[in-house]
Amino acid sequence: KAYRQAGALDSSPELVARLAAQYRAIGDAEGERALLERFLRSNPSDLQARRLLADLDAANGRPQAAATLYRDLLAVLGPNDASLQIAYAQALLALDRPDDALGHARIAYRVQPGNPLVVNIYGYIALEAGATEEARQILEKAVALLPGNALAKQHLLEARKALRDQG
């Protein structure tokens, strides 16, 4: 209740971001959505709020809404934001568009080839898109960057198995 009251008094982008984080921390996705949508009605060009809403949509099973927002953000910000590219790639993969997803994952990787999160997700998307040799190479790097990450190791094993099955 206190956060809603504060939001009614001050709707600066900084406060909205803090309030959104608080809603997220308590697991109130609907409260976060209402806050962001209300803010965006008055501030439709606020890129941070649009990104927060896209991330919220992606996390809550709304890949089409997330993909639309990510695409629009990329149109404004350009292609050199690796985290935005990889988020868009994940939304596209969730929409069963693996080839498009792979294209954006490759861009993210070109922008930040040493980012462990980008490398791991790129490898997974390559695997899902059927680019198994590419996936194997990238996932080997992901495992090297994230040696304790069981999911990266599992994806690498899946890529190696897929290559054996093809050969």
PDB file of C-alpha atoms in Angstrom:
ATOM      1  CA  LYS A   1       0.000   0.000   0.000  1.00  0.00           C
ATOM      2  CA  ALA A   2       2.831   2.380   0.845  1.00  0.00           C
ATOM      3  CA  TYR A   3       4.425   1.805  -2.559  1.00  0.00           C
ATOM      4  CA  ARG A   4       1.175   2.540  -4.351  1.00  0.00           C
ATOM      5  CA  GLN A   5       0.828   5.774  -2.394  1.00  0.00           C
ATOM      6  CA  ALA A   6       4.399   6.776  -3.172  1.00  0.00           C
ATOM      7  CA  GLY A   7       3.828   6.051  -6.842  1.00  0.00           C
ATOM      8  CA  ALA A   8       0.787   8.313  -6.834  1.00  0.00           C
ATOM      9  CA  LEU A   9       2.862  11.181  -5.430  1.00  0.00           C
ATOM     10  CA  ASP A  10       5.976  10.804  -7.556  1.00  0.00           C
ATOM     11  CA  SER A  11       6.148   8.978 -10.835  1.00  0.00           C
ATOM     12  CA  SER A  12       9.750   9.686 -11.770  1.00  0.00           C
ATOM     13  CA  PRO A  13      11.448   6.953 -13.814  1.00  0.00           C
ATOM     14  CA  GLU A  14      13.794   6.229 -10.917  1.00  0.00           C
ATOM     15  CA  LEU A  15      10.951   5.705  -8.462  1.00  0.00           C
ATOM     16  CA  VAL A  16       9.015   3.574 -10.929  1.00  0.00           C
ATOM     17  CA  ALA A  17      12.060   1.334 -11.394  1.00  0.00           C
ATOM     18  CA  ARG A  18      12.440   0.973  -7.611  1.00  0.00           C
ATOM     19  CA  LEU A  19       8.748   0.258  -7.164  1.00  0.00           C
ATOM     20  CA  ALA A  20       8.826  -2.318  -9.962  1.00  0.00           C
ATOM     21  CA  ALA A  21      11.752  -4.025  -8.240  1.00  0.00           C
ATOM     22  CA  GLN A  22       9.779  -4.109  -4.992  1.00  0.00           C
ATOM     23  CA  TYR A  23       6.767  -5.659  -6.695  1.00  0.00           C
ATOM     24  CA  ARG A  24       9.093  -8.223  -8.273  1.00  0.00           C
ATOM     25  CA  ALA A  25      10.713  -8.968  -4.913  1.00  0.00           C
ATOM     26  CA  ILE A  26       7.363  -9.803  -3.326  1.00  0.00           C
ATOM     27  CA  GLY A  27       6.181 -11.748  -6.362  1.00  0.00           C
ATOM     28  CA  ASP A  28       3.401  -9.370  -7.350  1.00  0.00           C
ATOM     29  CA  ALA A  29       3.612  -9.493 -11.148  1.00  0.00           C
ATOM     30  CA  GLU A  30       0.177  -7.941 -11.583  1.00  0.00           C
ATOM     31  CA  GLY A  31       1.077  -5.020  -9.335  1.00  0.00           C
ATOM     32  CA  GLU A  32       4.302  -4.533 -11.278  1.00  0.00           C
ATOM     33  CA  ARG A  33       2.431  -4.701 -14.599  1.00  0.00           C
ATOM     34  CA  ALA A  34      -0.177  -2.180 -13.430  1.00  0.00           C
ATOM     35  CA  LEU A  35       2.547   0.187 -12.249  1.00  0.00           C
ATOM     36  CA  LEU A  36       4.494  -0.024 -15.504  1.00  0.00           C
ATOM     37  CA  GLU A  37       1.444   0.252 -17.729  1.00  0.00           C
ATOM     38  CA  ARG A  38       0.179   3.257 -15.784  1.00  0.00           C
ATOM     39  CA  PHE A  39       3.579   4.932 -16.017  1.00  0.00           C
ATOM     40  CA  LEU A  40       3.887   4.170 -19.732  1.00  0.00           C
ATOM     41  CA  ARG A  41       0.492   5.713 -20.473  1.00  0.00           C
ATOM     42  CA  SER A  42       1.964   9.036 -19.318  1.00  0.00           C
ATOM     43  CA  ASN A  43       5.520   8.358 -20.505  1.00  0.00           C
ATOM     44  CA  PRO A  44       5.274   6.126 -23.597  1.00  0.00           C
ATOM     45  CA  SER A  45       8.825   6.793 -24.711  1.00  0.00           C
ATOM     46  CA  ASP A  46      10.491   5.800 -21.425  1.00  0.00           C
ATOM     47  CA  LEU A  47      12.909   3.077 -22.504  1.00  0.00           C
ATOM     48  CA  GLN A  48      13.640   1.739 -19.023  1.00  0.00           C
ATOM     49  CA  ALA A  49       9.965   1.169 -18.237  1.00  0.00           C
ATOM     50  CA  ARG A  50       9.430  -0.454 -21.629  1.00  0.00           C
ATOM     51  CA  ARG A  51      12.357  -2.792 -20.958  1.00  0.00           C
ATOM     52  CA  LEU A  52      11.027  -3.641 -17.503  1.00  0.00           C
ATOM     53  CA  LEU A  53       7.638  -4.459 -19.000  1.00  0.00           C
ATOM     54  CA  ALA A  54       9.245  -6.604 -21.713  1.00  0.00           C
ATOM     55  CA  ASP A  55      11.235  -8.516 -19.090  1.00  0.00           C
ATOM     56  CA  LEU A  56       8.075  -8.949 -17.013  1.00  0.00           C
ATOM     57  CA  ASP A  57       6.198 -10.293 -20.038  1.00  0.00           C
ATOM     58  CA  ALA A  58       9.036 -12.692 -20.850  1.00  0.00           C
ATOM     59  CA  ALA A  59       9.169 -13.976 -17.269  1.00  0.00           C
ATOM     60  CA  ASN A  60       5.419 -14.479 -17.109  1.00  0.00           C
ATOM     61  CA  GLY A  61       4.795 -16.494 -20.254  1.00  0.00           C
ATOM     62  CA  ARG A  62       3.896 -13.671 -22.616  1.00  0.00           C
ATOM     63  CA  PRO A  63       6.599 -14.110 -25.283  1.00  0.00           C
ATOM     64  CA  GLN A  64       4.683 -12.313 -28.040  1.00  0.00           C
ATOM     65  CA  ALA A  65       4.254  -9.175 -25.942  1.00  0.00           C
ATOM     66  CA  ALA A  66       7.885  -9.396 -24.822  1.00  0.00           C
ATOM     67  CA  ALA A  67       9.170  -9.909 -28.370  1.00  0.00           C
ATOM     68  CA  THR A  68       7.208  -6.911 -29.623  1.00  0.00           C
ATOM     69  CA  LEU A  69       8.640  -4.681 -26.905  1.00  0.00           C
ATOM     70  CA  TYR A  70      12.189  -6.003 -27.385  1.00  0.00           C
ATOM     71  CA  ARG A  71      11.950  -5.473 -31.152  1.00  0.00           C
ATOM     72  CA  ASP A  72      10.747  -1.903 -30.634  1.00  0.00           C
ATOM     73  CA  LEU A  73      13.533  -1.219 -28.144  1.00  0.00           C
ATOM     74  CA  LEU A  74      16.138  -2.545 -30.582  1.00  0.00           C
ATOM     75  CA  ALA A  75      14.727  -0.271 -33.273  1.00  0.00           C
ATOM     76  CA  VAL A  76      15.323   2.713 -30.987  1.00  0.00           C
ATOM     77  CA  LEU A  77      18.581   1.665 -29.312  1.00  0.00           C
ATOM     78  CA  GLY A  78      20.278  -0.139 -32.194  1.00  0.00           C
ATOM     79  CA  PRO A  79      21.770  -3.615 -32.305  1.00  0.00           C
ATOM     80  CA  ASN A  80      24.684  -3.222 -29.896  1.00  0.00           C
ATOM     81  CA  ASP A  81      22.944  -4.059 -26.628  1.00  0.00           C
ATOM     82  CA  ALA A  82      23.852  -7.694 -26.007  1.00  0.00           C
ATOM     83  CA  SER A  83      21.441  -8.230 -23.116  1.00  0.00           C
ATOM     84  CA  LEU A  84      18.563  -6.825 -25.164  1.00  0.00           C
ATOM     85  CA  GLN A  85      19.520  -8.953 -28.176  1.00  0.00           C
ATOM     86  CA  ILE A  86      19.709 -12.133 -26.098  1.00  0.00           C
ATOM     87  CA  ALA A  87      16.399 -11.364 -24.379  1.00  0.00           C
ATOM     88  CA  TYR A  88      14.784 -10.850 -27.790  1.00  0.00           C
ATOM     89  CA  ALA A  89      16.343 -14.114 -28.981  1.00  0.00           C
ATOM     90  CA  GLN A  90      14.835 -15.974 -26.024  1.00  0.00           C
ATOM     91  CA  ALA A  91      11.399 -14.495 -26.723  1.00  0.00           C
ATOM     92  CA  LEU A  92      11.671 -15.518 -30.374  1.00  0.00           C
ATOM     93  CA  LEU A  93      12.661 -19.038 -29.363  1.00  0.00           C
ATOM     94  CA  ALA A  94       9.618 -19.198 -27.077  1.00  0.00           C
ATOM     95  CA  LEU A  95       7.534 -18.216 -30.124  1.00  0.00           C
ATOM     96  CA  ASP A  96       8.990 -21.205 -32.015  1.00  0.00           C
ATOM     97  CA  ARG A  97      11.117 -19.024 -34.287  1.00  0.00           C
ATOM     98  CA  PRO A  98      14.501 -20.686 -33.711  1.00  0.00           C
ATOM     99  CA  ASP A  99      16.195 -19.347 -36.845  1.00  0.00           C
ATOM    100  CA  ASP A 100      15.289 -15.749 -36.000  1.00  0.00           C
ATOM    101  CA  ALA A 101      16.318 -16.379 -32.395  1.00  0.00           C
ATOM    102  CA  LEU A 102      19.682 -17.715 -33.535  1.00  0.00           C
ATOM    103  CA  GLY A 103      20.316 -14.612 -35.626  1.00  0.00           C
ATOM    104  CA  HIS A 104      19.803 -12.355 -32.621  1.00  0.00           C
ATOM    105  CA  ALA A 105      21.839 -14.630 -30.344  1.00  0.00           C
ATOM    106  CA  ARG A 106      24.721 -14.381 -32.817  1.00  0.00           C
ATOM    107  CA  ILE A 107      24.492 -10.593 -32.742  1.00  0.00           C
ATOM    108  CA  ALA A 108      24.554 -10.619 -28.930  1.00  0.00           C
ATOM    109  CA  TYR A 109      27.626 -12.841 -29.039  1.00  0.00           C
ATOM    110  CA  ARG A 110      29.412 -10.549 -31.498  1.00  0.00           C
ATOM    111  CA  VAL A 111      28.741  -7.631 -29.164  1.00  0.00           C
ATOM    112  CA  GLN A 112      29.836  -9.426 -25.962  1.00  0.00           C
ATOM    113  CA  PRO A 113      31.691 -12.672 -26.719  1.00  0.00           C
ATOM    114  CA  GLY A 114      32.988 -12.912 -23.153  1.00  0.00           C
ATOM    115  CA  ASN A 115      29.645 -12.496 -21.408  1.00  0.00           C
ATOM    116  CA  PRO A 116      28.912 -15.912 -19.825  1.00  0.00           C
ATOM    117  CA  LEU A 117      25.142 -15.432 -19.906  1.00  0.00           C
ATOM    118  CA  VAL A 118      25.167 -14.458 -23.582  1.00  0.00           C
ATOM    119  CA  VAL A 119      27.474 -17.354 -24.471  1.00  0.00           C
ATOM    120  CA  ASN A 120      25.363 -19.911 -22.619  1.00  0.00           C
ATOM    121  CA  ILE A 121      22.041 -18.754 -24.054  1.00  0.00           C
ATOM    122  CA  TYR A 122      23.510 -18.464 -27.554  1.00  0.00           C
ATOM    123  CA  GLY A 123      24.744 -22.050 -27.324  1.00  0.00           C
ATOM    124  CA  TYR A 124      21.363 -23.284 -26.162  1.00  0.00           C
ATOM    125  CA  ILE A 125      19.545 -21.406 -28.926  1.00  0.00           C
ATOM    126  CA  ALA A 126      21.971 -22.799 -31.519  1.00  0.00           C
ATOM    127  CA  LEU A 127      21.215 -26.283 -30.206  1.00  0.00           C
ATOM    128  CA  GLU A 128      17.464 -25.669 -30.397  1.00  0.00           C
ATOM    129  CA  ALA A 129      17.825 -24.258 -33.924  1.00  0.00           C
ATOM    130  CA  GLY A 130      19.612 -27.402 -35.089  1.00  0.00           C
ATOM    131  CA  ALA A 131      23.028 -25.770 -35.517  1.00  0.00           C
ATOM    132  CA  THR A 132      24.620 -28.564 -33.491  1.00  0.00           C
ATOM    133  CA  GLU A 133      28.299 -28.027 -34.338  1.00  0.00           C
ATOM    134  CA  GLU A 134      27.966 -24.308 -33.670  1.00  0.00           C
ATOM    135  CA  ALA A 135      26.147 -25.156 -30.437  1.00  0.00           C
ATOM    136  CA  ARG A 136      28.895 -27.558 -29.355  1.00  0.00           C
ATOM    137  CA  GLN A 137      31.616 -24.973 -29.911  1.00  0.00           C
ATOM    138  CA  ILE A 138      29.762 -22.210 -28.114  1.00  0.00           C
ATOM    139  CA  LEU A 139      28.636 -24.452 -25.261  1.00  0.00           C
ATOM    140  CA  GLU A 140      32.219 -25.595 -24.696  1.00  0.00           C
ATOM    141  CA  LYS A 141      33.065 -21.936 -24.193  1.00  0.00           C
ATOM    142  CA  ALA A 142      30.027 -21.524 -21.934  1.00  0.00           C
ATOM    143  CA  VAL A 143      31.173 -24.423 -19.738  1.00  0.00           C
ATOM    144  CA  ALA A 144      34.682 -22.925 -19.598  1.00  0.00           C
ATOM    145  CA  LEU A 145      33.219 -19.572 -18.530  1.00  0.00           C
ATOM    146  CA  LEU A 146      30.711 -21.176 -16.138  1.00  0.00           C
ATOM    147  CA  PRO A 147      32.436 -24.322 -14.854  1.00  0.00           C
ATOM    148  CA  GLY A 148      29.917 -24.873 -12.063  1.00  0.00           C
ATOM    149  CA  ASN A 149      26.811 -24.376 -14.189  1.00  0.00           C
ATOM    150  CA  ALA A 150      25.008 -27.704 -14.484  1.00  0.00           C
ATOM    151  CA  LEU A 151      22.653 -26.426 -17.180  1.00  0.00           C
ATOM    152  CA  ALA A 152      25.513 -25.345 -19.459  1.00  0.00           C
ATOM    153  CA  LYS A 153      27.101 -28.776 -18.979  1.00  0.00           C
ATOM    154  CA  GLN A 154      23.806 -30.503 -19.752  1.00  0.00           C
ATOM    155  CA  HIS A 155      23.345 -28.487 -22.943  1.00  0.00           C
ATOM    156  CA  LEU A 156      26.901 -29.336 -24.019  1.00  0.00           C
ATOM    157  CA  LEU A 157      26.180 -33.034 -23.478  1.00  0.00           C
ATOM    158  CA  GLU A 158      23.007 -32.678 -25.562  1.00  0.00           C
ATOM    159  CA  ALA A 159      24.950 -30.970 -28.370  1.00  0.00           C
ATOM    160  CA  ARG A 160      27.590 -33.712 -28.371  1.00  0.00           C
ATOM    161  CA  LYS A 161      24.891 -36.391 -28.431  1.00  0.00           C
ATOM    162  CA  ALA A 162      23.100 -34.656 -31.307  1.00  0.00           C
ATOM    163  CA  LEU A 163      26.374 -34.566 -33.266  1.00  0.00           C
ATOM    164  CA  ARG A 164      26.986 -38.265 -32.621  1.00  0.00           C
ATOM    165  CA  ASP A 165      23.425 -39.059 -33.740  1.00  0.00           C
ATOM    166  CA  GLN A 166      23.941 -37.062 -36.949  1.00  0.00           C
ATOM    167  CA  GLY A 167      27.291 -38.692 -37.737  1.00  0.00           C
TER     168      GLY A 167
END
